[in-house]
Amino acid sequence: MSQSAVSLMVQRWREAVGQPLFVRARYGVVPTDAAIVLRAKLEPLLEGISLALANVQGFDPRTSKRTFRVHMTDIGQMVFLPTLNGFLTGHAPGVRLEVRNLAWEALEAGLGTGEVDIAIGSLPMIRGRVHSRVLRREPYVTTMRRGHPLTRANLDLETYSAAAHLVVDATSSGHALVESALHSKGIRRRIGLSIPHFLAAERILLNSDYLLTVPEVAVMSFRDASAFQLLPTPVHLPTFDIRLHWHERSREDEGGRWLRASIADLLGKSDADDV
């Protein structure tokens, strides 16, 4: 669009709203608070219009050019994304996948506004008009490199708490859950290193005597999972539910239904129903 056309459009919006939507800044213009509020109100309506127009023609994965926006944690990206991307390449070659990792506090709103179409992970904070389906239930395990001195020992609670631990202090790691379970028994483990994500965890474990307590699926995402020994964690921890989430607004979206069914078939290990 030409500059004059944009200026005319902004002027018409200002007249319709009754107040400025943009103000001059050092580099161009920035939206006002009124514009930001208006955008939040209009986005669900525009998303609904887009879905309605798309559903008139139906959804054919073989010819669709649609972009799906998916929330995944770093674990999800390591474990599920290669399989999902390979499936789409073979069955829906024109479909584009856009992966995002929203903050936990923003995720429910992101599903509601269409910022993301679906979310995959252990996301117990999501409430409201969001449906979910259990894809799989994973146990927590304690892992160490093969050849670690403790591979020949009985990993009881005393040995576990005295050992040096690597922790992944991320929302997707379950670190807070493990710490809470230990503290309830009056136990504090010795943390040797804390990192914010899983990217470096494998190499660190291979070159140290740390223990790592995480969902088993996280260890299976390592490049060489056979280089590690998995042991039961000597404290009771609940299973780690990995769910597929979507907002009520997309319940009738044919493309969304196809993607959810494909993900459930491709990645799921559970017969749980939608909730």
mmCIF file of C-alpha atoms in Angstrom:
data_model
loop_
_atom_site.group_PDB
_atom_site.id
_atom_site.type_symbol
_atom_site.label_atom_id
_atom_site.label_comp_id
_atom_site.label_asym_id
_atom_site.label_seq_id
_atom_site.Cartn_x
_atom_site.Cartn_y
_atom_site.Cartn_z
ATOM 1 C CA MET A 1 0.000 0.000 0.000
ATOM 2 C CA SER A 2 1.123 3.535 -0.672
ATOM 3 C CA GLN A 3 1.859 5.902 2.209
ATOM 4 C CA SER A 4 -1.159 8.050 1.339
ATOM 5 C CA ALA A 5 -3.455 4.994 1.372
ATOM 6 C CA VAL A 6 -2.150 3.956 4.785
ATOM 7 C CA SER A 7 -2.572 7.492 6.131
ATOM 8 C CA LEU A 8 -6.156 7.618 4.860
ATOM 9 C CA MET A 9 -6.950 4.252 6.444
ATOM 10 C CA VAL A 10 -5.486 5.356 9.801
ATOM 11 C CA GLN A 11 -7.497 8.583 9.627
ATOM 12 C CA ARG A 12 -10.727 6.647 9.019
ATOM 13 C CA TRP A 13 -9.973 4.367 11.953
ATOM 14 C CA ARG A 14 -9.351 7.405 14.157
ATOM 15 C CA GLU A 15 -12.691 8.896 13.143
ATOM 16 C CA ALA A 16 -14.488 5.589 13.783
ATOM 17 C CA VAL A 17 -12.875 5.008 17.204
ATOM 18 C CA GLY A 18 -12.887 8.622 18.295
ATOM 19 C CA GLN A 19 -9.286 8.736 19.474
ATOM 20 C CA PRO A 20 -5.783 8.312 18.035
ATOM 21 C CA LEU A 21 -4.575 4.783 17.359
ATOM 22 C CA PHE A 22 -0.945 5.720 16.606
ATOM 23 C CA VAL A 23 1.465 8.369 17.842
ATOM 24 C CA ARG A 24 4.772 9.501 16.431
ATOM 25 C CA ALA A 25 7.915 8.025 17.918
ATOM 26 C CA ARG A 26 11.621 8.406 17.274
ATOM 27 C CA TYR A 27 11.489 5.806 14.500
ATOM 28 C CA GLY A 28 8.094 6.006 12.802
ATOM 29 C CA VAL A 29 4.925 5.501 14.848
ATOM 30 C CA VAL A 30 3.785 3.252 17.703
ATOM 31 C CA PRO A 31 0.295 2.054 18.666
ATOM 32 C CA THR A 32 -1.544 3.776 21.492
ATOM 33 C CA ASP A 33 -3.070 1.902 24.422
ATOM 34 C CA ALA A 34 -6.450 2.212 22.692
ATOM 35 C CA ALA A 35 -5.040 0.507 19.581
ATOM 36 C CA ILE A 36 -3.615 -2.354 21.637
ATOM 37 C CA VAL A 37 -6.954 -2.905 23.405
ATOM 38 C CA LEU A 38 -8.817 -2.746 20.080
ATOM 39 C CA ARG A 39 -6.484 -5.308 18.531
ATOM 40 C CA ALA A 40 -7.095 -7.740 21.414
ATOM 41 C CA LYS A 41 -10.861 -7.424 20.876
ATOM 42 C CA LEU A 42 -10.741 -7.729 17.095
ATOM 43 C CA GLU A 43 -8.303 -10.650 16.773
ATOM 44 C CA PRO A 44 -10.809 -13.363 17.853
ATOM 45 C CA LEU A 45 -13.400 -11.935 15.429
ATOM 46 C CA LEU A 46 -10.949 -11.885 12.527
ATOM 47 C CA GLU A 47 -9.824 -15.418 13.391
ATOM 48 C CA GLY A 48 -13.454 -16.533 13.329
ATOM 49 C CA ILE A 49 -13.970 -14.964 9.904
ATOM 50 C CA SER A 50 -10.846 -16.686 8.573
ATOM 51 C CA LEU A 51 -12.023 -20.063 9.871
ATOM 52 C CA ALA A 52 -15.500 -19.546 8.423
ATOM 53 C CA LEU A 53 -14.095 -18.728 4.976
ATOM 54 C CA ALA A 54 -11.697 -21.664 5.121
ATOM 55 C CA ASN A 55 -14.418 -24.118 6.109
ATOM 56 C CA VAL A 56 -16.622 -23.108 3.159
ATOM 57 C CA GLN A 57 -14.126 -24.772 0.860
ATOM 58 C CA GLY A 58 -13.343 -27.577 3.309
ATOM 59 C CA PHE A 59 -9.847 -28.629 4.343
ATOM 60 C CA ASP A 60 -7.742 -30.825 2.086
ATOM 61 C CA PRO A 61 -4.286 -31.425 3.590
ATOM 62 C CA ARG A 62 -2.890 -32.330 0.178
ATOM 63 C CA THR A 63 -3.612 -28.887 -1.268
ATOM 64 C CA SER A 64 -3.908 -26.604 1.766
ATOM 65 C CA LYS A 65 -1.461 -23.685 2.178
ATOM 66 C CA ARG A 66 -2.492 -23.036 5.756
ATOM 67 C CA THR A 67 -0.117 -22.087 8.571
ATOM 68 C CA PHE A 68 -0.673 -23.787 11.931
ATOM 69 C CA ARG A 69 0.818 -22.179 15.024
ATOM 70 C CA VAL A 70 1.835 -24.688 17.699
ATOM 71 C CA HIS A 71 3.126 -24.097 21.223
ATOM 72 C CA MET A 72 5.820 -26.565 22.298
ATOM 73 C CA THR A 73 8.351 -26.520 25.099
ATOM 74 C CA ASP A 74 11.979 -27.319 24.399
ATOM 75 C CA ILE A 75 11.313 -30.973 25.347
ATOM 76 C CA GLY A 76 8.408 -31.094 22.915
ATOM 77 C CA GLN A 77 10.503 -29.629 20.139
ATOM 78 C CA MET A 78 13.260 -32.195 20.692
ATOM 79 C CA VAL A 79 10.960 -35.205 21.061
ATOM 80 C CA PHE A 80 7.903 -34.537 18.888
ATOM 81 C CA LEU A 81 8.764 -31.887 16.322
ATOM 82 C CA PRO A 82 10.930 -34.008 13.962
ATOM 83 C CA THR A 83 8.217 -36.672 13.726
ATOM 84 C CA LEU A 84 5.422 -34.149 13.243
ATOM 85 C CA ASN A 85 7.343 -32.161 10.644
ATOM 86 C CA GLY A 86 8.164 -35.328 8.702
ATOM 87 C CA PHE A 87 4.498 -36.327 8.707
ATOM 88 C CA LEU A 88 3.378 -32.933 7.390
ATOM 89 C CA THR A 89 6.031 -32.984 4.669
ATOM 90 C CA GLY A 90 4.658 -36.281 3.398
ATOM 91 C CA HIS A 91 0.918 -35.740 3.885
ATOM 92 C CA ALA A 92 0.402 -31.978 3.719
ATOM 93 C CA PRO A 93 3.318 -30.529 1.731
ATOM 94 C CA GLY A 94 1.805 -27.041 1.460
ATOM 95 C CA VAL A 95 1.001 -26.714 5.155
ATOM 96 C CA ARG A 96 3.392 -24.571 7.163
ATOM 97 C CA LEU A 97 4.139 -25.160 10.840
ATOM 98 C CA GLU A 98 5.079 -22.229 13.052
ATOM 99 C CA VAL A 99 6.369 -23.296 16.468
ATOM 100 C CA ARG A 100 6.177 -20.909 19.399
ATOM 101 C CA ASN A 101 7.064 -21.182 23.078
ATOM 102 C CA LEU A 102 4.772 -18.810 24.968
ATOM 103 C CA ALA A 103 5.163 -17.951 28.620
ATOM 104 C CA TRP A 104 2.922 -20.060 30.839
ATOM 105 C CA GLU A 105 0.889 -17.067 31.979
ATOM 106 C CA ALA A 106 0.215 -16.064 28.356
ATOM 107 C CA LEU A 107 -0.668 -19.467 26.955
ATOM 108 C CA GLU A 108 -4.370 -19.656 27.811
ATOM 109 C CA ALA A 109 -4.953 -16.214 26.307
ATOM 110 C CA GLY A 110 -2.836 -17.175 23.294
ATOM 111 C CA LEU A 111 -5.110 -20.133 22.581
ATOM 112 C CA GLY A 112 -8.169 -17.919 22.988
ATOM 113 C CA THR A 113 -6.998 -15.208 20.600
ATOM 114 C CA GLY A 114 -5.537 -17.550 17.990
ATOM 115 C CA GLU A 115 -1.932 -16.597 18.663
ATOM 116 C CA VAL A 116 -1.451 -20.375 18.772
ATOM 117 C CA ASP A 117 -3.828 -23.001 17.381
ATOM 118 C CA ILE A 118 -2.791 -25.829 19.673
ATOM 119 C CA ALA A 119 -0.442 -26.405 22.591
ATOM 120 C CA ILE A 120 1.439 -29.612 23.350
ATOM 121 C CA GLY A 121 2.972 -30.316 26.735
ATOM 122 C CA SER A 122 2.351 -30.683 30.438
ATOM 123 C CA LEU A 123 0.349 -27.514 30.983
ATOM 124 C CA PRO A 124 -1.785 -27.884 34.124
ATOM 125 C CA MET A 125 -2.243 -24.117 34.426
ATOM 126 C CA ILE A 126 -4.537 -23.963 31.382
ATOM 127 C CA ARG A 127 -8.191 -23.586 32.327
ATOM 128 C CA GLY A 128 -11.155 -21.753 30.839
ATOM 129 C CA ARG A 129 -12.702 -22.741 27.515
ATOM 130 C CA VAL A 130 -9.850 -25.032 26.571
ATOM 131 C CA HIS A 131 -10.217 -28.706 25.662
ATOM 132 C CA SER A 132 -7.448 -31.243 26.055
ATOM 133 C CA ARG A 133 -6.515 -34.817 25.324
ATOM 134 C CA VAL A 134 -3.844 -36.903 27.001
ATOM 135 C CA LEU A 135 -1.253 -38.000 24.461
ATOM 136 C CA ARG A 136 0.911 -39.983 26.858
ATOM 137 C CA ARG A 137 1.813 -40.401 30.508
ATOM 138 C CA GLU A 138 5.503 -40.438 31.299
ATOM 139 C CA PRO A 139 7.199 -41.440 34.571
ATOM 140 C CA TYR A 140 10.005 -39.513 36.216
ATOM 141 C CA VAL A 141 13.388 -41.237 36.235
ATOM 142 C CA THR A 142 16.859 -40.474 37.505
ATOM 143 C CA THR A 143 19.557 -40.764 34.883
ATOM 144 C CA MET A 144 23.352 -40.688 34.853
ATOM 145 C CA ARG A 145 26.091 -41.509 32.393
ATOM 146 C CA ARG A 146 27.019 -45.155 32.037
ATOM 147 C CA GLY A 147 30.147 -45.740 34.091
ATOM 148 C CA HIS A 148 28.992 -43.319 36.794
ATOM 149 C CA PRO A 149 30.169 -44.524 40.247
ATOM 150 C CA LEU A 150 26.556 -44.839 41.422
ATOM 151 C CA THR A 151 25.549 -47.252 38.647
ATOM 152 C CA ARG A 152 26.844 -50.047 40.895
ATOM 153 C CA ALA A 153 25.262 -48.680 44.069
ATOM 154 C CA ASN A 154 21.792 -48.956 45.529
ATOM 155 C CA LEU A 155 20.250 -45.587 44.726
ATOM 156 C CA ASP A 156 18.332 -45.105 47.957
ATOM 157 C CA LEU A 157 17.091 -41.750 49.217
ATOM 158 C CA GLU A 158 20.201 -41.085 51.302
ATOM 159 C CA THR A 159 22.560 -41.757 48.387
ATOM 160 C CA TYR A 160 20.349 -39.754 46.052
ATOM 161 C CA SER A 161 20.255 -36.654 48.278
ATOM 162 C CA ALA A 162 24.010 -36.753 48.928
ATOM 163 C CA ALA A 163 24.939 -36.948 45.229
ATOM 164 C CA ALA A 164 25.554 -33.876 43.048
ATOM 165 C CA HIS A 165 22.619 -33.049 40.810
ATOM 166 C CA LEU A 166 22.127 -31.277 37.517
ATOM 167 C CA VAL A 167 18.749 -29.533 37.399
ATOM 168 C CA VAL A 168 16.946 -28.038 34.433
ATOM 169 C CA ASP A 169 15.105 -25.134 35.997
ATOM 170 C CA ALA A 170 12.487 -24.707 33.289
ATOM 171 C CA THR A 171 8.691 -24.912 33.437
ATOM 172 C CA SER A 172 8.772 -27.971 31.174
ATOM 173 C CA SER A 173 11.254 -29.924 33.300
ATOM 174 C CA GLY A 174 9.214 -30.614 36.424
ATOM 175 C CA HIS A 175 12.017 -29.223 38.576
ATOM 176 C CA ALA A 176 9.592 -27.504 40.970
ATOM 177 C CA LEU A 177 7.581 -30.723 41.362
ATOM 178 C CA VAL A 178 10.689 -32.741 42.255
ATOM 179 C CA GLU A 179 11.851 -30.126 44.762
ATOM 180 C CA SER A 180 8.395 -29.999 46.362
ATOM 181 C CA ALA A 181 8.285 -33.786 46.760
ATOM 182 C CA LEU A 182 11.740 -33.833 48.373
ATOM 183 C CA HIS A 183 11.003 -30.908 50.679
ATOM 184 C CA SER A 184 7.831 -32.648 51.876
ATOM 185 C CA LYS A 185 10.128 -35.361 53.235
ATOM 186 C CA GLY A 186 12.533 -32.844 54.725
ATOM 187 C CA ILE A 187 15.196 -33.624 52.119
ATOM 188 C CA ARG A 188 17.319 -31.140 50.199
ATOM 189 C CA ARG A 189 19.439 -32.544 47.404
ATOM 190 C CA ARG A 190 22.836 -31.108 46.562
ATOM 191 C CA ILE A 191 22.522 -29.132 43.319
ATOM 192 C CA GLY A 192 25.837 -28.814 41.514
ATOM 193 C CA LEU A 193 24.616 -27.025 38.393
ATOM 194 C CA SER A 194 21.341 -25.405 37.327
ATOM 195 C CA ILE A 195 20.581 -24.628 33.666
ATOM 196 C CA PRO A 196 17.491 -23.000 32.084
ATOM 197 C CA HIS A 197 16.790 -25.522 29.303
ATOM 198 C CA PHE A 198 17.627 -29.007 28.038
ATOM 199 C CA LEU A 199 19.925 -28.088 25.157
ATOM 200 C CA ALA A 200 23.174 -28.617 27.076
ATOM 201 C CA ALA A 201 21.969 -31.321 29.462
ATOM 202 C CA GLU A 202 23.190 -34.323 27.474
ATOM 203 C CA ARG A 203 26.770 -33.120 27.041
ATOM 204 C CA ILE A 204 26.996 -32.001 30.651
ATOM 205 C CA LEU A 205 25.832 -35.391 31.943
ATOM 206 C CA LEU A 206 28.255 -37.230 29.669
ATOM 207 C CA ASN A 207 31.157 -35.277 31.125
ATOM 208 C CA SER A 208 30.248 -35.198 34.802
ATOM 209 C CA ASP A 209 29.062 -37.276 37.744
ATOM 210 C CA TYR A 210 25.785 -35.397 38.082
ATOM 211 C CA LEU A 211 22.397 -37.068 38.445
ATOM 212 C CA LEU A 212 19.419 -35.712 36.530
ATOM 213 C CA THR A 213 15.787 -36.327 37.500
ATOM 214 C CA VAL A 214 13.379 -35.622 34.661
ATOM 215 C CA PRO A 215 10.463 -37.211 32.780
ATOM 216 C CA GLU A 216 11.688 -40.276 30.896
ATOM 217 C CA VAL A 217 10.637 -38.759 27.562
ATOM 218 C CA ALA A 218 13.278 -36.042 28.046
ATOM 219 C CA VAL A 219 16.079 -38.630 28.222
ATOM 220 C CA MET A 220 14.718 -40.361 25.138
ATOM 221 C CA SER A 221 15.222 -37.089 23.259
ATOM 222 C CA PHE A 222 18.995 -37.256 23.789
ATOM 223 C CA ARG A 223 21.068 -37.889 20.704
ATOM 224 C CA ASP A 224 22.451 -41.098 22.267
ATOM 225 C CA ALA A 225 20.068 -42.243 24.984
ATOM 226 C CA SER A 226 21.960 -45.550 25.235
ATOM 227 C CA ALA A 227 24.883 -43.679 26.805
ATOM 228 C CA PHE A 228 22.835 -43.169 29.962
ATOM 229 C CA GLN A 229 21.474 -45.428 32.653
ATOM 230 C CA LEU A 230 17.944 -44.873 33.922
ATOM 231 C CA LEU A 231 16.980 -45.715 37.495
ATOM 232 C CA PRO A 232 13.778 -45.288 39.485
ATOM 233 C CA THR A 233 13.830 -42.078 41.506
ATOM 234 C CA PRO A 234 13.853 -43.026 45.216
ATOM 235 C CA VAL A 235 10.949 -40.710 46.025
ATOM 236 C CA HIS A 236 7.382 -41.018 44.788
ATOM 237 C CA LEU A 237 6.613 -38.624 41.937
ATOM 238 C CA PRO A 238 3.379 -38.434 39.917
ATOM 239 C CA THR A 239 3.370 -39.254 36.232
ATOM 240 C CA PHE A 240 4.056 -36.496 33.735
ATOM 241 C CA ASP A 241 0.969 -36.008 31.551
ATOM 242 C CA ILE A 242 1.641 -34.675 28.062
ATOM 243 C CA ARG A 243 -1.549 -33.224 26.615
ATOM 244 C CA LEU A 244 -2.797 -31.727 23.399
ATOM 245 C CA HIS A 245 -4.751 -28.491 24.085
ATOM 246 C CA TRP A 246 -7.029 -26.420 21.861
ATOM 247 C CA HIS A 247 -9.547 -23.650 22.452
ATOM 248 C CA GLU A 248 -13.294 -24.077 22.161
ATOM 249 C CA ARG A 249 -13.363 -21.506 19.340
ATOM 250 C CA SER A 250 -11.567 -23.963 17.030
ATOM 251 C CA ARG A 251 -13.692 -26.997 17.879
ATOM 252 C CA GLU A 252 -15.467 -26.894 14.489
ATOM 253 C CA ASP A 253 -12.421 -25.927 12.454
ATOM 254 C CA GLU A 254 -11.894 -28.724 9.918
ATOM 255 C CA GLY A 255 -8.186 -28.058 9.550
ATOM 256 C CA GLY A 256 -7.716 -27.946 13.293
ATOM 257 C CA ARG A 257 -9.597 -31.211 13.725
ATOM 258 C CA TRP A 258 -7.421 -32.863 11.091
ATOM 259 C CA LEU A 259 -4.229 -31.637 12.762
ATOM 260 C CA ARG A 260 -5.358 -32.742 16.234
ATOM 261 C CA ALA A 261 -6.381 -36.186 14.994
ATOM 262 C CA SER A 262 -3.079 -36.543 13.128
ATOM 263 C CA ILE A 263 -1.077 -35.571 16.216
ATOM 264 C CA ALA A 264 -3.040 -37.977 18.419
ATOM 265 C CA ASP A 265 -2.414 -40.852 15.995
ATOM 266 C CA LEU A 266 1.210 -39.912 15.447
ATOM 267 C CA LEU A 267 2.369 -39.034 18.954
ATOM 268 C CA GLY A 268 -0.221 -40.452 21.308
ATOM 269 C CA LYS A 269 0.112 -43.469 23.551
ATOM 270 C CA SER A 270 -3.168 -42.947 25.396
ATOM 271 C CA ASP A 271 -6.793 -43.847 24.644
ATOM 272 C CA ALA A 272 -8.047 -40.938 26.745
ATOM 273 C CA ASP A 273 -10.949 -38.947 25.302
ATOM 274 C CA ASP A 274 -11.110 -35.207 24.683
ATOM 275 C CA VAL A 275 -12.074 -33.255 27.809
#
